[in-house]
Amino acid sequence: MEAVPNSTTTCLLTPRHLSSTHSSLPPFSLSFRESRRKFSPKQASVLRVFASSQAAAPASSATVAIPSQMKAWVYGDYGGVDVLKYDTSVSVPEVKEDQVLIKVAAAALNPVDAKRRQGKFKATDSPLPTVPGYDVAGVVVKVGSQVKELKEGDEVYGNINEKALDGPKQFGSFAEYTAVEEKLLALKPKNLDFFQAAGLPLAIETAYEGLERTGFSAGKSILVLGGAGGVGSLVIQLAKQVFGASRVATTASTGKLELVKSLGADLAIDYTKENFEDLGEKFDVIYDAVGLRVLKKHGQCDKAVKAVKEGGSVVALTGAVVPPGFRFVVTSNGEVLKKLNPYLESGKVKPLVDPKGPFPFSQVVEAFSYIETGRATGKVVIHPIP
């Protein structure tokens, strides 16, 4: 069941208790150029669209005692969700000169997290074992010697991996602490809670970069395939509010049509009843934000070229493409977040968090299982993190 809030909706979280059941973790060893670090395992003891909210109280920004070990989710082999293990004795990552150490308040899942865990790009992945997680929101507790702007106590958010598929960090955001380059971060929008901010970085950077790559600009029209998803919901909003689209159309299931309209879509197409390529309307840009599982089933990218104007562009995130279609892999960039912060703080662009979340830190396995259904609405967020 879905509720579609209006532009002034504020969400209050219902606390969820952490479960006490965790899997044990077999011993792992990590090797780094700087040092050798060890994982010493122990047994581990409604639809929401946010236009404005009361931000969470800042975490302590004074000098904080940083432990040598932390709680984290880890996997030492590629595979299904069963490879994920909860460990209470993971070494806190070291901070390089251009990095800051973040006390993680919230993290978010993306399809790339699942593909990485499944070994889809193991040839370019960092060595196992891995602490997963790209998106993060939290508080800076330590800064490297070459950090220029951020300071201890700053509330920040970002996508911690500059290149999503090329050597992503071994220590991700599904942990109490993570080390991140300053250039990949931005100050958290003042009006957003940590769990709202955590769901934004990779998705909003993907939405923005895709639009830029197509040369999208004011007065152009766009069709967004999968407008209720994490990326699609932001493509709708950025196209309208940031790039000045003249017309935004999108596809969604029956129960999500009103939602995508509330995000700014002028035309909402029920893909369970209509084929967008048969409607007769053509668009300057088609942005295929549909997940790979659905893409294979419906063949959306092939259909998209039938609905694009001559000289237009089709951008896809996954799957095969045909001209004039193209794919890209997002590059994390804190400057993009800084540029978009005013739109977030004004409420013109709103985060969308899946109604099944936030998932507590104890339920990372359940969160992975859910995102792999391809049916999430908005972002799947992990919060709170101890």
Coordinates of C-alpha atoms in Angstrom, one line a residue:
M1 CA 0.0 0.0 0.0
E2 CA 1.4 3.4 -0.9
A3 CA 0.7 6.9 0.3
V4 CA 1.6 9.9 -1.9
P5 CA 2.5 12.9 0.2
N6 CA 2.3 16.4 -1.0
S7 CA 5.1 18.9 -1.3
T8 CA 5.0 19.7 2.4
T9 CA 5.2 16.1 3.7
T10 CA 7.4 15.6 6.7
C11 CA 8.3 12.1 7.9
L12 CA 8.7 10.8 11.4
L13 CA 10.6 7.6 11.8
T14 CA 9.3 4.7 13.8
P15 CA 12.2 3.2 15.7
R16 CA 13.1 -0.4 14.9
H17 CA 15.0 -2.6 17.2
L18 CA 18.1 -4.4 16.1
S19 CA 17.8 -8.1 15.9
S20 CA 20.3 -10.1 17.9
T21 CA 20.9 -12.9 15.4
H22 CA 24.0 -12.6 13.3
S23 CA 26.2 -15.0 11.4
S24 CA 29.7 -15.8 12.5
L25 CA 32.6 -14.7 10.3
P26 CA 35.5 -16.9 9.3
P27 CA 39.0 -15.3 9.7
F28 CA 40.2 -13.0 7.1
S29 CA 43.4 -11.1 6.5
L30 CA 43.7 -7.8 4.6
S31 CA 46.9 -6.7 2.9
F32 CA 47.6 -3.0 2.1
R33 CA 50.6 -1.3 0.7
E34 CA 50.9 0.8 3.9
S35 CA 50.3 -2.0 6.4
R36 CA 48.8 -5.4 7.0
R37 CA 45.5 -5.3 8.8
K38 CA 43.5 -8.3 10.2
F39 CA 39.9 -9.1 10.5
S40 CA 39.6 -11.0 13.8
P41 CA 36.1 -12.4 13.9
K42 CA 33.8 -12.8 16.9
Q43 CA 30.3 -14.1 17.2
A44 CA 27.9 -11.1 16.9
S45 CA 26.0 -11.2 20.1
V46 CA 4.7 5.2 3.6
L47 CA 6.1 5.7 0.7
R48 CA 8.3 8.7 1.8
V49 CA 8.9 11.8 -0.3
F50 CA 10.7 14.3 1.8
A51 CA 10.2 18.0 1.0
S52 CA 11.3 19.3 4.4
S53 CA 12.3 17.8 7.7
Q54 CA 13.9 18.5 11.0
A55 CA 17.5 17.5 10.6
A56 CA 19.0 15.1 13.1
A57 CA 21.0 16.6 16.0
P58 CA 24.7 16.8 15.1
A59 CA 27.0 14.1 16.5
S60 CA 29.7 15.1 18.8
S61 CA 32.3 17.2 17.0
A62 CA 34.8 17.6 19.7
T63 CA 37.9 15.4 19.9
V64 CA 36.4 11.9 19.9
A65 CA 38.1 8.7 20.8
I66 CA 38.5 6.6 17.6
P67 CA 38.7 2.9 18.4
S68 CA 41.1 0.5 16.6
Q69 CA 38.2 -1.9 15.7
M70 CA 34.7 -1.5 14.6
K71 CA 31.5 -3.3 13.7
A72 CA 31.0 -3.9 10.0
W73 CA 29.4 -6.2 7.4
V74 CA 32.0 -8.2 5.4
Y75 CA 32.2 -10.9 2.7
G76 CA 35.2 -13.0 1.9
D77 CA 33.8 -14.7 -1.1
Y78 CA 31.6 -13.7 -4.0
G79 CA 28.1 -15.0 -4.1
G80 CA 24.6 -14.6 -2.8
V81 CA 23.4 -12.8 0.3
D82 CA 24.6 -15.7 2.4
V83 CA 28.2 -14.6 2.0
L84 CA 27.5 -11.5 4.0
K85 CA 28.8 -11.8 7.6
Y86 CA 28.5 -9.4 10.6
D87 CA 31.9 -8.8 12.3
T88 CA 32.5 -6.9 15.5
S89 CA 36.3 -6.8 15.2
V90 CA 37.1 -5.1 11.9
S91 CA 40.1 -2.8 11.8
V92 CA 39.1 0.9 11.5
P93 CA 40.6 2.1 8.1
E94 CA 43.6 4.3 8.1
V95 CA 43.2 7.9 6.8
K96 CA 45.4 9.0 3.9
E97 CA 46.5 12.6 3.4
D98 CA 43.6 13.6 1.2
Q99 CA 41.0 11.7 3.1
V100 CA 38.7 12.2 6.1
L101 CA 37.5 9.5 8.5
I102 CA 33.7 9.5 8.8
K103 CA 31.7 8.1 11.7
V104 CA 28.9 6.6 9.6
A105 CA 25.4 7.5 10.6
A106 CA 23.6 6.0 7.6
A107 CA 24.4 4.2 4.4
A108 CA 22.4 3.2 1.3
L109 CA 22.3 0.2 -1.1
N110 CA 22.6 0.5 -4.8
P111 CA 22.3 -2.2 -7.5
V112 CA 26.0 -2.0 -8.0
D113 CA 26.5 -3.2 -4.4
A114 CA 24.7 -6.5 -5.3
K115 CA 26.6 -6.9 -8.6
R116 CA 29.9 -6.3 -6.9
R117 CA 29.1 -8.9 -4.2
Q118 CA 28.1 -11.4 -6.9
G119 CA 31.5 -10.9 -8.6
K120 CA 30.2 -9.3 -11.8
F121 CA 33.3 -7.1 -12.0
K122 CA 35.8 -9.1 -9.9
A123 CA 38.6 -8.4 -12.4
T124 CA 38.6 -4.7 -11.5
D125 CA 37.4 -5.1 -7.9
S126 CA 39.6 -4.5 -4.9
P127 CA 40.9 -7.6 -3.1
L128 CA 38.6 -9.6 -0.8
P129 CA 37.5 -9.5 1.9
T130 CA 35.2 -6.5 1.3
V131 CA 33.2 -4.2 3.5
P132 CA 30.4 -3.2 1.0
G133 CA 28.7 0.2 0.6
Y134 CA 29.1 3.2 -1.7
D135 CA 26.7 5.8 -0.2
V136 CA 27.4 7.4 3.1
A137 CA 26.2 10.1 5.5
G138 CA 27.9 10.9 8.7
V139 CA 30.3 13.1 10.8
V140 CA 33.9 13.8 10.1
V141 CA 36.0 12.6 13.1
K142 CA 39.5 12.9 11.6
V143 CA 41.1 14.7 8.7
G144 CA 44.2 14.0 6.7
S145 CA 47.1 16.5 6.4
Q146 CA 46.2 17.6 2.9
V147 CA 42.4 18.1 3.6
K148 CA 41.6 21.8 2.8
E149 CA 38.0 22.5 3.6
L150 CA 36.4 19.8 5.8
K151 CA 37.0 19.7 9.5
E152 CA 36.1 17.5 12.5
G153 CA 32.5 17.7 13.3
D154 CA 31.3 18.5 9.8
E155 CA 28.2 16.5 8.7
V156 CA 28.9 15.2 5.2
Y157 CA 27.5 12.9 2.6
G158 CA 28.9 11.3 -0.6
N159 CA 29.6 8.4 -2.8
I160 CA 32.9 7.0 -1.5
N161 CA 34.1 5.4 -4.7
E162 CA 35.3 7.7 -7.4
K163 CA 35.0 4.9 -10.1
A164 CA 32.2 2.5 -9.3
L165 CA 33.6 -0.5 -11.1
D166 CA 37.4 0.3 -11.1
G167 CA 39.0 -0.6 -7.7
P168 CA 36.2 0.5 -5.3
K169 CA 37.3 0.7 -1.7
Q170 CA 37.9 -2.4 0.3
F171 CA 36.4 -0.6 3.4
G172 CA 32.9 0.6 2.3
S173 CA 30.2 2.4 4.2
F174 CA 28.4 -0.6 5.9
A175 CA 30.6 -0.1 8.9
E176 CA 30.9 2.3 11.9
Y177 CA 33.8 4.2 10.1
T178 CA 34.9 4.7 6.6
A179 CA 37.8 6.8 5.0
V180 CA 36.9 8.9 2.0
E181 CA 38.7 11.5 -0.2
E182 CA 37.6 15.0 0.6
K183 CA 36.9 15.6 -3.1
L184 CA 34.1 13.0 -3.1
L185 CA 32.1 14.6 -0.3
A186 CA 29.9 17.6 0.4
L187 CA 28.3 19.1 3.5
K188 CA 25.0 17.4 4.2
P189 CA 22.0 19.6 3.3
K190 CA 20.9 21.3 6.5
N191 CA 17.3 20.3 6.1
L192 CA 17.9 16.6 5.6
D193 CA 18.4 13.8 8.2
F194 CA 21.3 11.5 7.8
F195 CA 19.2 8.7 6.5
Q196 CA 17.6 10.9 3.8
A197 CA 21.0 12.3 2.7
A198 CA 22.6 8.8 2.6
G199 CA 20.2 7.7 -0.1
L200 CA 21.2 10.5 -2.5
P201 CA 24.9 10.5 -3.6
L202 CA 25.3 7.8 -6.2
A203 CA 21.8 8.1 -7.5
I204 CA 21.8 11.9 -7.8
E205 CA 25.3 11.9 -9.4
T206 CA 24.1 9.2 -11.9
A207 CA 21.0 11.2 -12.7
Y208 CA 22.9 14.4 -13.2
E209 CA 25.8 13.0 -15.2
G210 CA 23.5 11.1 -17.5
L211 CA 21.5 14.3 -18.3
E212 CA 24.8 16.2 -18.8
R213 CA 26.1 13.6 -21.2
T214 CA 23.0 13.8 -23.4
G215 CA 23.4 17.6 -23.6
F216 CA 20.0 18.1 -22.0
S217 CA 19.0 21.7 -21.6
A218 CA 16.1 24.0 -21.0
G219 CA 13.1 23.5 -23.3
K220 CA 13.9 19.9 -24.2
S221 CA 11.6 16.9 -23.5
I222 CA 12.5 13.7 -21.8
L223 CA 11.1 10.3 -21.2
V224 CA 12.3 8.5 -18.0
L225 CA 12.0 4.8 -17.9
G226 CA 11.5 3.7 -14.3
G227 CA 10.6 7.0 -12.7
A228 CA 9.9 5.6 -9.3
G229 CA 13.3 4.1 -8.7
G230 CA 16.3 5.6 -7.0
V231 CA 17.9 7.1 -10.1
G232 CA 14.7 7.6 -12.1
S233 CA 13.0 9.6 -9.4
L234 CA 15.9 12.0 -9.3
V235 CA 16.1 12.2 -13.1
I236 CA 12.5 13.5 -13.2
Q237 CA 13.3 16.1 -10.6
L238 CA 16.6 17.3 -12.0
A239 CA 15.3 17.5 -15.5
K240 CA 12.5 19.7 -14.4
Q241 CA 14.0 21.8 -11.6
V242 CA 17.7 22.0 -12.6
F243 CA 17.8 21.7 -16.3
G244 CA 14.4 23.3 -17.2
A245 CA 12.7 20.5 -19.2
S246 CA 9.7 21.6 -21.2
R247 CA 8.0 18.2 -20.7
V248 CA 8.8 15.2 -18.5
A249 CA 7.2 11.8 -19.2
T250 CA 7.9 8.6 -17.2
T251 CA 6.9 5.0 -16.9
A252 CA 5.8 3.4 -13.6
S253 CA 3.5 0.7 -12.3
T254 CA -0.1 1.4 -11.6
G255 CA 0.3 2.1 -7.9
K256 CA 3.2 4.6 -8.4
L257 CA 1.6 6.8 -11.1
E258 CA 0.6 9.5 -8.6
L259 CA 4.0 9.4 -7.0
V260 CA 5.9 10.2 -10.2
K261 CA 3.4 13.0 -10.9
S262 CA 4.2 14.5 -7.5
L263 CA 7.9 14.5 -8.4
G264 CA 7.2 16.6 -11.5
A265 CA 6.2 14.2 -14.3
D266 CA 3.8 15.8 -16.8
L267 CA 2.9 12.4 -18.2
A268 CA 2.8 9.1 -16.2
I269 CA 2.6 6.0 -18.4
D270 CA 1.4 2.8 -16.8
Y271 CA 3.8 0.2 -18.2
T272 CA 1.6 -2.6 -17.1
K273 CA -1.1 -1.4 -19.5
E274 CA 0.6 0.7 -22.2
N275 CA 3.7 0.5 -24.4
F276 CA 5.4 3.9 -24.4
E277 CA 6.8 3.3 -27.8
D278 CA 3.3 2.9 -29.2
L279 CA 2.0 6.3 -27.9
G280 CA 3.2 8.3 -30.9
E281 CA 5.0 10.9 -28.9
K282 CA 8.7 11.4 -29.4
F283 CA 11.3 12.9 -27.0
D284 CA 14.6 14.7 -27.2
V285 CA 16.1 12.4 -24.6
I286 CA 15.2 9.0 -23.2
Y287 CA 16.8 8.1 -19.9
D288 CA 16.6 4.3 -19.2
A289 CA 16.9 4.1 -15.4
V290 CA 15.4 0.6 -15.2
G291 CA 17.3 -2.1 -13.4
L292 CA 18.9 -5.0 -15.3
R293 CA 16.4 -7.6 -14.2
V294 CA 13.5 -5.6 -15.5
L295 CA 15.5 -4.6 -18.6
K296 CA 16.0 -8.1 -19.7
K297 CA 12.3 -8.9 -19.2
H298 CA 10.9 -5.9 -21.1
G299 CA 13.7 -5.0 -23.5
Q300 CA 13.2 -1.3 -22.8
C301 CA 16.4 0.0 -24.4
D302 CA 15.6 -1.5 -27.8
K303 CA 12.1 0.0 -27.6
A304 CA 13.5 3.4 -26.5
V305 CA 15.0 4.2 -29.8
K306 CA 11.5 4.1 -31.4
A307 CA 10.4 7.0 -29.1
V308 CA 13.4 9.3 -29.5
K309 CA 13.4 12.3 -31.8
E310 CA 15.8 12.4 -34.7
G311 CA 19.1 13.8 -33.4
G312 CA 18.1 12.8 -29.8
S313 CA 19.8 10.6 -27.3
V314 CA 19.1 7.4 -25.3
V315 CA 21.1 6.9 -22.2
A316 CA 21.0 3.6 -20.3
L317 CA 22.6 2.4 -17.1
T318 CA 22.8 -1.3 -17.9
G319 CA 22.2 -3.8 -20.6
A320 CA 22.7 -3.8 -24.4
V321 CA 22.3 -0.5 -26.3
V322 CA 21.7 0.3 -29.9
P323 CA 22.4 3.7 -31.6
P324 CA 21.7 6.4 -30.6
G325 CA 21.8 4.8 -27.2
F326 CA 24.9 4.8 -24.9
R327 CA 25.8 3.6 -21.5
F328 CA 28.1 5.2 -18.9
V329 CA 29.4 4.5 -15.4
V330 CA 29.1 7.4 -13.0
T331 CA 32.1 9.2 -11.6
S332 CA 31.7 10.3 -8.0
N333 CA 32.2 14.0 -7.6
G334 CA 31.6 16.1 -4.5
E335 CA 31.3 19.3 -6.6
V336 CA 28.1 17.9 -8.2
L337 CA 26.6 17.4 -4.7
K338 CA 27.7 21.0 -3.7
K339 CA 26.0 22.3 -6.9
L340 CA 22.8 20.5 -6.1
N341 CA 22.6 21.2 -2.4
P342 CA 20.7 24.4 -2.9
Y343 CA 17.9 22.6 -4.8
L344 CA 17.8 20.0 -2.0
E345 CA 17.7 22.6 0.8
S346 CA 15.0 24.6 -0.9
G347 CA 12.9 21.4 -1.4
K348 CA 12.8 21.7 -5.1
V349 CA 14.5 18.3 -5.3
K350 CA 13.4 15.7 -2.7
P351 CA 15.0 12.4 -1.6
L352 CA 12.8 9.4 -2.0
V353 CA 13.3 6.6 0.6
D354 CA 11.6 3.2 0.1
P355 CA 8.8 2.6 2.6
K356 CA 10.2 -0.7 3.8
G357 CA 13.2 1.2 5.3
P358 CA 15.2 2.4 6.8
F359 CA 16.6 -1.1 7.5
P360 CA 18.5 -1.3 10.8
F361 CA 22.2 -2.3 10.7
S362 CA 21.3 -5.8 11.8
Q363 CA 19.2 -6.3 8.6
V364 CA 21.7 -5.7 5.9
V365 CA 21.1 -9.2 4.5
E366 CA 17.4 -8.4 4.3
A367 CA 18.1 -5.1 2.6
F368 CA 20.3 -6.8 0.0
S369 CA 17.6 -9.4 -0.7
Y370 CA 15.0 -6.6 -1.1
I371 CA 17.0 -4.4 -3.5
E372 CA 17.8 -7.5 -5.7
T373 CA 14.0 -7.9 -6.3
G374 CA 14.2 -4.8 -8.5
R375 CA 11.0 -3.5 -6.9
A376 CA 12.3 -0.9 -4.5
T377 CA 10.7 2.5 -4.7
G378 CA 13.4 5.2 -4.2
K379 CA 16.4 4.2 -2.2
V380 CA 17.0 1.4 0.3
V381 CA 18.7 2.9 3.3
I382 CA 20.5 1.4 6.3
H383 CA 20.0 3.4 9.5
P384 CA 20.9 3.7 12.3
I385 CA 24.5 2.4 12.2
P386 CA 26.0 1.8 15.7

